[in-house]
PDB file of C-alpha atoms in Angstrom:
ATOM      1  CA  MET A   1      12.022 -12.299  10.728  1.00 51.00           C
ATOM      2  CA  THR A   2      10.257 -11.428  13.989  1.00 79.00           C
ATOM      3  CA  ILE A   3       7.808 -14.002  15.304  1.00 84.00           C
ATOM      4  CA  PRO A   4       4.770 -12.666  17.227  1.00 87.00           C
ATOM      5  CA  GLY A   5       5.124 -13.248  20.931  1.00 88.00           C
ATOM      6  CA  ARG A   6       2.799 -14.928  23.357  1.00 90.00           C
ATOM      7  CA  ASP A   7       1.134 -11.618  24.220  1.00 93.00           C
ATOM      8  CA  VAL A   8       0.182 -11.081  20.554  1.00 94.00           C
ATOM      9  CA  ARG A   9      -1.303 -14.555  20.280  1.00 94.00           C
ATOM     10  CA  ALA A  10      -3.204 -14.001  23.513  1.00 95.00           C
ATOM     11  CA  ALA A  11      -4.531 -10.660  22.275  1.00 96.00           C
ATOM     12  CA  PHE A  12      -6.124 -12.430  19.311  1.00 96.00           C
ATOM     13  CA  ARG A  13      -7.175 -15.429  21.454  1.00 96.00           C
ATOM     14  CA  LEU A  14      -4.891 -17.791  19.539  1.00 95.00           C
ATOM     15  CA  VAL A  15      -3.487 -21.027  20.887  1.00 91.00           C
ATOM     16  CA  GLY A  16      -0.573 -22.866  19.314  1.00 85.00           C
ATOM     17  CA  ARG A  17       2.812 -22.160  17.848  1.00 85.00           C
ATOM     18  CA  SER A  18       3.616 -19.696  15.072  1.00 84.00           C
ATOM     19  CA  VAL A  19       4.665 -21.205  11.739  1.00 88.00           C
ATOM     20  CA  ARG A  20       6.265 -19.054   9.046  1.00 87.00           C
ATOM     21  CA  LEU A  21       4.399 -18.957   5.768  1.00 83.00           C
ATOM     22  CA  PRO A  22       6.156 -19.056   2.386  1.00 77.00           C
ATOM     23  CA  GLY A  23       5.539 -16.531  -0.349  1.00 62.00           C
ATOM     24  CA  GLY A  24       4.872 -12.827  -0.255  1.00 56.00           C
ATOM     25  CA  GLU A  25       7.554 -10.952   1.647  1.00 62.00           C
ATOM     26  CA  GLY A  26       8.097 -13.828   4.072  1.00 64.00           C
ATOM     27  CA  ARG A  27       6.761 -11.874   7.032  1.00 80.00           C
ATOM     28  CA  SER A  28       3.509 -13.713   7.733  1.00 88.00           C
ATOM     29  CA  VAL A  29       2.994 -16.551  10.207  1.00 92.00           C
ATOM     30  CA  ARG A  30       0.186 -19.000  10.789  1.00 93.00           C
ATOM     31  CA  VAL A  31      -1.320 -19.952  14.129  1.00 93.00           C
ATOM     32  CA  GLY A  32      -4.010 -22.576  13.641  1.00 92.00           C
ATOM     33  CA  ASP A  33      -6.438 -21.240  11.040  1.00 94.00           C
ATOM     34  CA  VAL A  34      -5.336 -17.621  11.459  1.00 96.00           C
ATOM     35  CA  VAL A  35      -2.618 -15.623   9.688  1.00 94.00           C
ATOM     36  CA  LEU A  36      -0.689 -12.945  11.563  1.00 95.00           C
ATOM     37  CA  LYS A  37       0.994 -10.159   9.594  1.00 93.00           C
ATOM     38  CA  PRO A  38       3.026  -7.100  10.619  1.00 91.00           C
ATOM     39  CA  THR A  39       1.039  -3.880  10.453  1.00 90.00           C
ATOM     40  CA  GLY A  40       3.793  -1.962   8.675  1.00 82.00           C
ATOM     41  CA  PRO A  41       4.833   1.605   9.437  1.00 81.00           C
ATOM     42  CA  ASP A  42       1.355   3.190   9.283  1.00 83.00           C
ATOM     43  CA  PRO A  43      -0.999   2.031  12.056  1.00 84.00           C
ATOM     44  CA  GLU A  44      -3.842   4.072  10.540  1.00 90.00           C
ATOM     45  CA  PHE A  45      -3.707   1.847   7.472  1.00 93.00           C
ATOM     46  CA  ALA A  46      -4.006  -1.312   9.583  1.00 93.00           C
ATOM     47  CA  GLU A  47      -7.129  -0.043  11.318  1.00 95.00           C
ATOM     48  CA  TRP A  48      -8.656   1.235   8.076  1.00 96.00           C
ATOM     49  CA  LEU A  49      -7.965  -2.074   6.337  1.00 96.00           C
ATOM     50  CA  GLY A  50      -9.566  -4.030   9.175  1.00 97.00           C
ATOM     51  CA  ASP A  51     -12.735  -1.960   8.860  1.00 97.00           C
ATOM     52  CA  ILE A  52     -12.815  -2.464   5.086  1.00 97.00           C
ATOM     53  CA  MET A  53     -12.205  -6.216   5.128  1.00 97.00           C
ATOM     54  CA  ALA A  54     -14.689  -6.780   7.935  1.00 97.00           C
ATOM     55  CA  SER A  55     -17.509  -4.883   6.225  1.00 97.00           C
ATOM     56  CA  VAL A  56     -17.048  -5.440   2.488  1.00 97.00           C
ATOM     57  CA  VAL A  57     -19.959  -7.363   0.948  1.00 97.00           C
ATOM     58  CA  ALA A  58     -18.392 -10.298  -0.869  1.00 97.00           C
ATOM     59  CA  ASP A  59     -20.388 -10.952  -4.046  1.00 97.00           C
ATOM     60  CA  GLY A  60     -18.423 -12.903  -6.659  1.00 96.00           C
ATOM     61  CA  PHE A  61     -15.304 -13.071  -4.513  1.00 98.00           C
ATOM     62  CA  ARG A  62     -14.117 -13.987  -1.022  1.00 98.00           C
ATOM     63  CA  VAL A  63     -11.848 -12.121   1.391  1.00 98.00           C
ATOM     64  CA  ALA A  64      -9.887 -13.014   4.520  1.00 96.00           C
ATOM     65  CA  ARG A  65     -11.995 -11.627   7.354  1.00 97.00           C
ATOM     66  CA  PRO A  66      -9.963  -9.916  10.097  1.00 97.00           C
ATOM     67  CA  LEU A  67      -9.985 -10.637  13.811  1.00 97.00           C
ATOM     68  CA  ARG A  68     -10.218  -7.941  16.449  1.00 97.00           C
ATOM     69  CA  ALA A  69      -7.803  -7.985  19.353  1.00 97.00           C
ATOM     70  CA  THR A  70      -9.157  -8.073  22.907  1.00 97.00           C
ATOM     71  CA  THR A  71      -8.624  -4.295  22.988  1.00 96.00           C
ATOM     72  CA  GLY A  72     -11.176  -3.856  20.201  1.00 97.00           C
ATOM     73  CA  ALA A  73      -8.526  -2.720  17.705  1.00 97.00           C
ATOM     74  CA  TRP A  74      -7.645  -4.494  14.494  1.00 97.00           C
ATOM     75  CA  SER A  75      -3.969  -4.641  15.478  1.00 95.00           C
ATOM     76  CA  HIS A  76      -1.887  -5.388  18.531  1.00 95.00           C
ATOM     77  CA  ASP A  77       1.781  -4.656  19.167  1.00 93.00           C
ATOM     78  CA  GLY A  78       2.534  -4.346  15.457  1.00 92.00           C
ATOM     79  CA  TRP A  79       0.494  -7.350  14.236  1.00 94.00           C
ATOM     80  CA  THR A  80      -2.859  -7.944  12.531  1.00 96.00           C
ATOM     81  CA  ALA A  81      -4.802 -11.202  12.313  1.00 97.00           C
ATOM     82  CA  SER A  82      -7.175 -12.665   9.746  1.00 97.00           C
ATOM     83  CA  HIS A  83      -8.792 -15.996   8.996  1.00 96.00           C
ATOM     84  CA  ILE A  84      -7.117 -18.164   6.384  1.00 94.00           C
ATOM     85  CA  VAL A  85      -9.001 -18.472   3.095  1.00 95.00           C
ATOM     86  CA  ALA A  86      -8.932 -21.670   1.072  1.00 95.00           C
ATOM     87  CA  GLY A  87      -7.241 -21.567  -2.318  1.00 96.00           C
ATOM     88  CA  VAL A  88      -3.980 -21.394  -4.214  1.00 95.00           C
ATOM     89  CA  GLU A  89      -2.457 -18.992  -6.698  1.00 95.00           C
ATOM     90  CA  PRO A  90      -3.199 -20.228 -10.240  1.00 95.00           C
ATOM     91  CA  ASP A  91      -0.422 -21.931 -12.177  1.00 93.00           C
ATOM     92  CA  HIS A  92      -0.537 -19.764 -15.279  1.00 91.00           C
ATOM     93  CA  ALA A  93       2.179 -21.761 -17.002  1.00 89.00           C
ATOM     94  CA  ALA A  94      -0.049 -24.840 -16.918  1.00 91.00           C
ATOM     95  CA  ALA A  95      -3.494 -23.242 -17.231  1.00 91.00           C
ATOM     96  CA  PRO A  96      -3.769 -19.437 -17.467  1.00 92.00           C
ATOM     97  CA  ARG A  97      -6.712 -17.980 -15.542  1.00 94.00           C
ATOM     98  CA  TRP A  98      -6.290 -14.290 -16.263  1.00 96.00           C
ATOM     99  CA  GLY A  99      -9.964 -13.824 -17.046  1.00 94.00           C
ATOM    100  CA  GLU A 100     -10.961 -15.160 -13.630  1.00 96.00           C
ATOM    101  CA  ILE A 101      -8.497 -12.860 -11.865  1.00 97.00           C
ATOM    102  CA  ILE A 102      -9.763  -9.833 -13.761  1.00 96.00           C
ATOM    103  CA  ALA A 103     -13.397 -10.796 -13.063  1.00 96.00           C
ATOM    104  CA  ALA A 104     -12.661 -11.221  -9.352  1.00 97.00           C
ATOM    105  CA  GLY A 105     -10.981  -7.819  -9.277  1.00 97.00           C
ATOM    106  CA  ARG A 106     -13.926  -6.269 -11.077  1.00 97.00           C
ATOM    107  CA  ALA A 107     -16.351  -7.669  -8.488  1.00 98.00           C
ATOM    108  CA  PHE A 108     -14.083  -6.518  -5.647  1.00 98.00           C
ATOM    109  CA  HIS A 109     -13.925  -3.010  -7.087  1.00 98.00           C
ATOM    110  CA  ARG A 110     -17.713  -2.852  -7.446  1.00 98.00           C
ATOM    111  CA  ALA A 111     -18.003  -3.654  -3.755  1.00 98.00           C
ATOM    112  CA  LEU A 112     -15.622  -0.787  -2.883  1.00 98.00           C
ATOM    113  CA  ALA A 113     -17.102   1.851  -5.192  1.00 97.00           C
ATOM    114  CA  HIS A 114     -18.774   3.711  -2.301  1.00 97.00           C
ATOM    115  CA  VAL A 115     -15.709   3.907  -0.018  1.00 97.00           C
ATOM    116  CA  PRO A 116     -14.177   7.398   0.290  1.00 97.00           C
ATOM    117  CA  ARG A 117     -10.536   8.097  -0.473  1.00 97.00           C
ATOM    118  CA  PRO A 118      -8.349   7.461   2.604  1.00 96.00           C
ATOM    119  CA  GLY A 119      -5.927  10.190   3.618  1.00 93.00           C
ATOM    120  CA  PHE A 120      -3.008   7.846   4.217  1.00 93.00           C
ATOM    121  CA  LEU A 121      -2.543   7.452   0.452  1.00 95.00           C
ATOM    122  CA  ASP A 122      -1.021  10.938   0.394  1.00 94.00           C
ATOM    123  CA  ARG A 123       1.641   9.902   2.920  1.00 91.00           C
ATOM    124  CA  ARG A 124       2.904   6.896   1.018  1.00 93.00           C
ATOM    125  CA  SER A 125       6.463   7.225  -0.297  1.00 91.00           C
ATOM    126  CA  ASP A 126       7.456   3.651  -1.141  1.00 94.00           C
ATOM    127  CA  TRP A 127       8.596   2.375  -4.561  1.00 96.00           C
ATOM    128  CA  TRP A 128       5.071   1.403  -5.548  1.00 97.00           C
ATOM    129  CA  ALA A 129       3.589   4.778  -4.631  1.00 97.00           C
ATOM    130  CA  THR A 130       6.290   6.451  -6.715  1.00 97.00           C
ATOM    131  CA  GLY A 131       5.550   4.155  -9.660  1.00 98.00           C
ATOM    132  CA  ASP A 132       1.833   4.884  -9.403  1.00 98.00           C
ATOM    133  CA  ARG A 133       2.286   8.658  -9.312  1.00 98.00           C
ATOM    134  CA  VAL A 134       4.696   8.630 -12.240  1.00 98.00           C
ATOM    135  CA  ALA A 135       2.296   6.433 -14.236  1.00 98.00           C
ATOM    136  CA  TRP A 136      -0.402   9.073 -13.740  1.00 98.00           C
ATOM    137  CA  GLN A 137       1.976  11.966 -14.415  1.00 97.00           C
ATOM    138  CA  GLU A 138       1.650  13.348 -10.892  1.00 97.00           C
ATOM    139  CA  GLN A 139       5.392  13.051 -10.272  1.00 96.00           C
ATOM    140  CA  ASP A 140       8.481  13.267 -12.472  1.00 97.00           C
ATOM    141  CA  PRO A 141      10.629  10.115 -12.581  1.00 95.00           C
ATOM    142  CA  ASP A 142      14.309   9.835 -11.667  1.00 95.00           C
ATOM    143  CA  LEU A 143      15.255   7.216 -14.222  1.00 96.00           C
ATOM    144  CA  LEU A 144      18.363   5.141 -14.694  1.00 94.00           C
ATOM    145  CA  PRO A 145      19.734   5.387 -18.262  1.00 93.00           C
ATOM    146  CA  ALA A 146      18.709   1.806 -19.101  1.00 92.00           C
ATOM    147  CA  VAL A 147      15.084   2.531 -18.214  1.00 95.00           C
ATOM    148  CA  ARG A 148      14.600   5.684 -20.273  1.00 96.00           C
ATOM    149  CA  ALA A 149      13.948   4.063 -23.660  1.00 96.00           C
ATOM    150  CA  PRO A 150      11.070   1.795 -22.576  1.00 97.00           C
ATOM    151  CA  TYR A 151       9.669   4.606 -20.416  1.00 98.00           C
ATOM    152  CA  GLU A 152       9.563   7.023 -23.353  1.00 97.00           C
ATOM    153  CA  ALA A 153       8.028   4.364 -25.588  1.00 97.00           C
ATOM    154  CA  LEU A 154       5.293   3.645 -23.073  1.00 98.00           C
ATOM    155  CA  ILE A 155       4.345   7.218 -22.203  1.00 97.00           C
ATOM    156  CA  SER A 156       3.932   7.913 -25.924  1.00 96.00           C
ATOM    157  CA  LEU A 157       0.936   5.551 -25.737  1.00 96.00           C
ATOM    158  CA  PHE A 158      -0.796   7.297 -22.821  1.00 95.00           C
ATOM    159  CA  GLY A 159      -2.994   9.655 -24.811  1.00 91.00           C
ATOM    160  CA  PRO A 160      -5.288  12.021 -22.878  1.00 92.00           C
ATOM    161  CA  LYS A 161      -5.689  11.337 -19.179  1.00 91.00           C
ATOM    162  CA  PRO A 162      -8.728   9.071 -18.701  1.00 91.00           C
ATOM    163  CA  GLN A 163     -11.841  10.800 -17.437  1.00 89.00           C
ATOM    164  CA  ALA A 164     -13.204   7.679 -15.732  1.00 94.00           C
ATOM    165  CA  ARG A 165     -14.135   8.133 -12.077  1.00 96.00           C
ATOM    166  CA  PRO A 166     -11.355   7.092  -9.677  1.00 97.00           C
ATOM    167  CA  GLN A 167     -12.083   4.919  -6.666  1.00 98.00           C
ATOM    168  CA  LEU A 168     -10.325   2.439  -4.422  1.00 98.00           C
ATOM    169  CA  VAL A 169      -8.720  -0.297  -6.501  1.00 98.00           C
ATOM    170  CA  HIS A 170      -6.445  -3.243  -5.750  1.00 98.00           C
ATOM    171  CA  GLY A 171      -3.170  -2.455  -7.489  1.00 97.00           C
ATOM    172  CA  ASP A 172      -1.616  -5.901  -7.142  1.00 97.00           C
ATOM    173  CA  LEU A 173      -4.249  -8.477  -8.042  1.00 98.00           C
ATOM    174  CA  THR A 174      -1.985 -10.722 -10.106  1.00 96.00           C
ATOM    175  CA  GLY A 175      -0.539 -12.826  -7.295  1.00 93.00           C
ATOM    176  CA  ASN A 176      -3.277 -12.089  -4.795  1.00 95.00           C
ATOM    177  CA  VAL A 177      -6.283 -13.933  -6.165  1.00 97.00           C
ATOM    178  CA  LEU A 178      -6.586 -17.518  -4.921  1.00 97.00           C
ATOM    179  CA  VAL A 179      -8.720 -20.189  -6.556  1.00 97.00           C
ATOM    180  CA  ALA A 180     -10.324 -23.270  -5.051  1.00 97.00           C
ATOM    181  CA  PRO A 181     -12.760 -25.805  -6.539  1.00 96.00           C
ATOM    182  CA  GLY A 182     -16.377 -24.854  -5.997  1.00 96.00           C
ATOM    183  CA  LEU A 183     -15.581 -21.498  -4.382  1.00 97.00           C
ATOM    184  CA  ALA A 184     -15.496 -17.920  -5.606  1.00 98.00           C
ATOM    185  CA  PRO A 185     -11.968 -16.532  -6.052  1.00 98.00           C
ATOM    186  CA  ALA A 186     -10.414 -15.096  -2.900  1.00 98.00           C
ATOM    187  CA  VAL A 187      -8.951 -11.578  -3.096  1.00 98.00           C
ATOM    188  CA  ILE A 188      -6.147 -11.149  -0.559  1.00 95.00           C
ATOM    189  CA  ASP A 189      -3.449  -8.652   0.472  1.00 93.00           C
ATOM    190  CA  PHE A 190      -5.339  -5.534  -0.586  1.00 96.00           C
ATOM    191  CA  SER A 191      -2.929  -2.911  -2.007  1.00 96.00           C
ATOM    192  CA  PRO A 192      -5.095   0.234  -2.229  1.00 97.00           C
ATOM    193  CA  TYR A 193      -4.761   2.900  -4.905  1.00 98.00           C
ATOM    194  CA  TRP A 194      -7.149   5.672  -5.981  1.00 98.00           C
ATOM    195  CA  ARG A 195      -7.536   5.080  -9.711  1.00 98.00           C
ATOM    196  CA  PRO A 196     -10.175   4.071 -12.266  1.00 97.00           C
ATOM    197  CA  PRO A 197     -11.017   0.371 -11.923  1.00 96.00           C
ATOM    198  CA  ALA A 198      -9.697  -0.235 -15.445  1.00 96.00           C
ATOM    199  CA  PHE A 199      -6.212   0.507 -14.126  1.00 97.00           C
ATOM    200  CA  GLY A 200      -6.387  -2.375 -11.630  1.00 97.00           C
ATOM    201  CA  GLU A 201      -7.337  -4.703 -14.479  1.00 96.00           C
ATOM    202  CA  ALA A 202      -4.573  -3.287 -16.685  1.00 97.00           C
ATOM    203  CA  VAL A 203      -1.959  -4.090 -14.029  1.00 98.00           C
ATOM    204  CA  VAL A 204      -2.989  -7.750 -14.284  1.00 97.00           C
ATOM    205  CA  VAL A 205      -2.532  -7.664 -18.066  1.00 97.00           C
ATOM    206  CA  ALA A 206       0.826  -5.892 -17.727  1.00 97.00           C
ATOM    207  CA  ASP A 207       2.075  -8.417 -15.163  1.00 97.00           C
ATOM    208  CA  ALA A 208       0.939 -11.290 -17.347  1.00 96.00           C
ATOM    209  CA  LEU A 209       2.884  -9.902 -20.310  1.00 95.00           C
ATOM    210  CA  ILE A 210       6.066  -9.037 -18.396  1.00 95.00           C
ATOM    211  CA  TRP A 211       6.309 -11.832 -15.858  1.00 93.00           C
ATOM    212  CA  HIS A 212       4.216 -14.762 -17.015  1.00 93.00           C
ATOM    213  CA  GLY A 213       4.876 -15.056 -20.742  1.00 88.00           C
ATOM    214  CA  ALA A 214       1.362 -14.149 -21.821  1.00 91.00           C
ATOM    215  CA  GLY A 215       1.105 -13.527 -25.554  1.00 86.00           C
ATOM    216  CA  PRO A 216      -0.640 -10.797 -27.525  1.00 89.00           C
ATOM    217  CA  GLY A 217      -3.896 -12.729 -27.289  1.00 91.00           C
ATOM    218  CA  LEU A 218      -4.469 -11.484 -23.744  1.00 93.00           C
ATOM    219  CA  LEU A 219      -3.917  -7.906 -24.854  1.00 91.00           C
ATOM    220  CA  HIS A 220      -6.352  -8.329 -27.731  1.00 90.00           C
ATOM    221  CA  GLU A 221      -8.903  -9.751 -25.269  1.00 91.00           C
ATOM    222  CA  ALA A 222      -8.492  -6.665 -23.082  1.00 90.00           C
ATOM    223  CA  VAL A 223      -9.056  -4.366 -26.057  1.00 89.00           C
ATOM    224  CA  SER A 224     -12.066  -6.407 -27.155  1.00 87.00           C
ATOM    225  CA  ALA A 225     -13.586  -6.211 -23.671  1.00 86.00           C
ATOM    226  CA  ASN A 226     -12.719  -2.610 -22.796  1.00 85.00           C
ATOM    227  CA  GLY A 227     -12.199  -0.839 -26.126  1.00 86.00           C
ATOM    228  CA  PRO A 228      -9.114   0.900 -27.487  1.00 85.00           C
ATOM    229  CA  ASP A 229      -8.577   2.801 -24.204  1.00 91.00           C
ATOM    230  CA  ALA A 230      -7.295  -0.511 -22.794  1.00 93.00           C
ATOM    231  CA  VAL A 231      -3.966   0.098 -24.558  1.00 94.00           C
ATOM    232  CA  ALA A 232      -3.412   3.378 -22.699  1.00 95.00           C
ATOM    233  CA  TYR A 233      -4.340   1.799 -19.373  1.00 97.00           C
ATOM    234  CA  VAL A 234      -1.927  -1.074 -19.932  1.00 97.00           C
ATOM    235  CA  ALA A 235       0.783   1.417 -20.913  1.00 97.00           C
ATOM    236  CA  ARG A 236       0.257   3.235 -17.597  1.00 98.00           C
ATOM    237  CA  ALA A 237       0.293  -0.084 -15.740  1.00 98.00           C
ATOM    238  CA  LEU A 238       3.592  -0.996 -17.379  1.00 98.00           C
ATOM    239  CA  VAL A 239       5.088   2.368 -16.393  1.00 98.00           C
ATOM    240  CA  PHE A 240       3.858   1.729 -12.837  1.00 98.00           C
ATOM    241  CA  ARG A 241       5.813  -1.535 -12.753  1.00 98.00           C
ATOM    242  CA  LEU A 242       8.799  -0.180 -14.699  1.00 97.00           C
ATOM    243  CA  VAL A 243       9.300   2.763 -12.352  1.00 97.00           C
ATOM    244  CA  THR A 244       8.967   0.476  -9.343  1.00 96.00           C
ATOM    245  CA  THR A 245      11.775  -1.628 -10.822  1.00 94.00           C
ATOM    246  CA  ASN A 246      13.767   1.550 -11.448  1.00 95.00           C
ATOM    247  CA  GLU A 247      13.394   2.564  -7.792  1.00 94.00           C
ATOM    248  CA  ARG A 248      14.529  -0.867  -6.637  1.00 91.00           C
ATOM    249  CA  LEU A 249      17.605  -0.744  -8.864  1.00 90.00           C
ATOM    250  CA  ARG A 250      18.471   2.812  -7.821  1.00 89.00           C
ATOM    251  CA  GLU A 251      18.448   1.826  -4.158  1.00 87.00           C
ATOM    252  CA  ASN A 252      20.167  -1.526  -4.708  1.00 82.00           C
ATOM    253  CA  PRO A 253      22.877  -1.097  -7.377  1.00 78.00           C
ATOM    254  CA  THR A 254      24.127  -4.653  -6.832  1.00 74.00           C
ATOM    255  CA  GLU A 255      20.902  -5.907  -8.448  1.00 71.00           C
ATOM    256  CA  ARG A 256      21.827  -4.367 -11.784  1.00 70.00           C
ATOM    257  CA  SER A 257      22.531  -7.755 -13.279  1.00 79.00           C
ATOM    258  CA  ARG A 258      21.761  -9.705 -16.411  1.00 77.00           C
ATOM    259  CA  ALA A 259      18.361 -10.502 -14.947  1.00 80.00           C
ATOM    260  CA  ALA A 260      17.588  -6.807 -14.559  1.00 85.00           C
ATOM    261  CA  ILE A 261      18.694  -6.120 -18.138  1.00 86.00           C
ATOM    262  CA  ALA A 262      16.484  -8.959 -19.373  1.00 88.00           C
ATOM    263  CA  GLU A 263      13.562  -7.536 -17.407  1.00 90.00           C
ATOM    264  CA  ILE A 264      13.981  -4.089 -18.957  1.00 92.00           C
ATOM    265  CA  ARG A 265      14.107  -5.652 -22.426  1.00 93.00           C
ATOM    266  CA  ARG A 266      10.755  -7.291 -21.753  1.00 94.00           C
ATOM    267  CA  TYR A 267       9.310  -3.829 -21.166  1.00 96.00           C
ATOM    268  CA  GLU A 268      10.774  -2.697 -24.490  1.00 96.00           C
ATOM    269  CA  ASP A 269       9.264  -5.707 -26.281  1.00 94.00           C
ATOM    270  CA  THR A 270       5.884  -5.156 -24.657  1.00 95.00           C
ATOM    271  CA  ALA A 271       5.918  -1.457 -25.571  1.00 95.00           C
ATOM    272  CA  ARG A 272       6.374  -2.474 -29.221  1.00 95.00           C
ATOM    273  CA  LEU A 273       3.499  -4.934 -28.914  1.00 93.00           C
ATOM    274  CA  LEU A 274       1.254  -2.216 -27.503  1.00 94.00           C
ATOM    275  CA  ALA A 275       2.267   0.250 -30.197  1.00 94.00           C
ATOM    276  CA  ALA A 276       1.358  -2.274 -32.886  1.00 92.00           C
ATOM    277  CA  ILE A 277      -2.278  -2.433 -31.755  1.00 88.00           C
ATOM    278  CA  ALA A 278      -2.712   1.119 -30.458  1.00 84.00           C
ATOM    279  CA  PRO A 279      -5.458   3.116 -32.193  1.00 75.00           C
ATOM    280  CA  ARG A 280      -4.126   5.504 -34.818  1.00 70.00           C
ATOM    281  CA  PRO A 281      -4.988   9.213 -34.538  1.00 62.00           C
ATOM    282  CA  GLY A 282      -8.052   9.865 -36.670  1.00 55.00           C
ATOM    283  CA  GLY A 283      -8.446   6.138 -37.271  1.00 51.00           C
TER     284      GLY A 283
END
């Protein structure tokens, strides 16, 4: 991993050595109370994100406020900087906090409801963008044989396309909400998508079911809070994640292991769980 050089630290007025941070994609470093992250391939996104995170009104959540470089830009030589926020990712195995994550996301989405759709979303072509477009039937999937059965089971639960107003939503809240005693949850690593807010919440439920061993109780809570349409949103969220997995396995055939097979089976099991509580036509 590349470590930011002295010129990058100077551009953000940072003093001290760079220390790699664990977690995420392993690309972030800490200098004092500031985190430096690579901008990625789209510099427009880095500047847009800096404007958003600097101006968003935090009510019911916290965010990591960005630092401007001495040039006035939000990035310098391929790096961005932001203040560290206190908190840790919840240990859901010990004490699930899905409701708090969903509530934090809901507050975050309310604060972004006025922001117009950014043009860079149309240029995205990564695994996650593909998964999102397939989940909303804007792109046909290129599926591996092992993925077709759970995919077909899940899309059968979509129903009509939701008419809810789309807006900017965080599409990866699950591991990016930090909690700390006495503080509002911190929403970090904004992954923007242009979808109804209910989709961002559904991704949390889908992740909890697939990756964190959450039982049907969480799904029933989602239906109780959001009505029967919650099933269709969760089905789309599961397709979003399933197709992302499919893209990863297509590009990296060596990962097609027992673990990958077990992951796909979890999607099949969750599809059956969703089907069992889905509203019946005319019911």
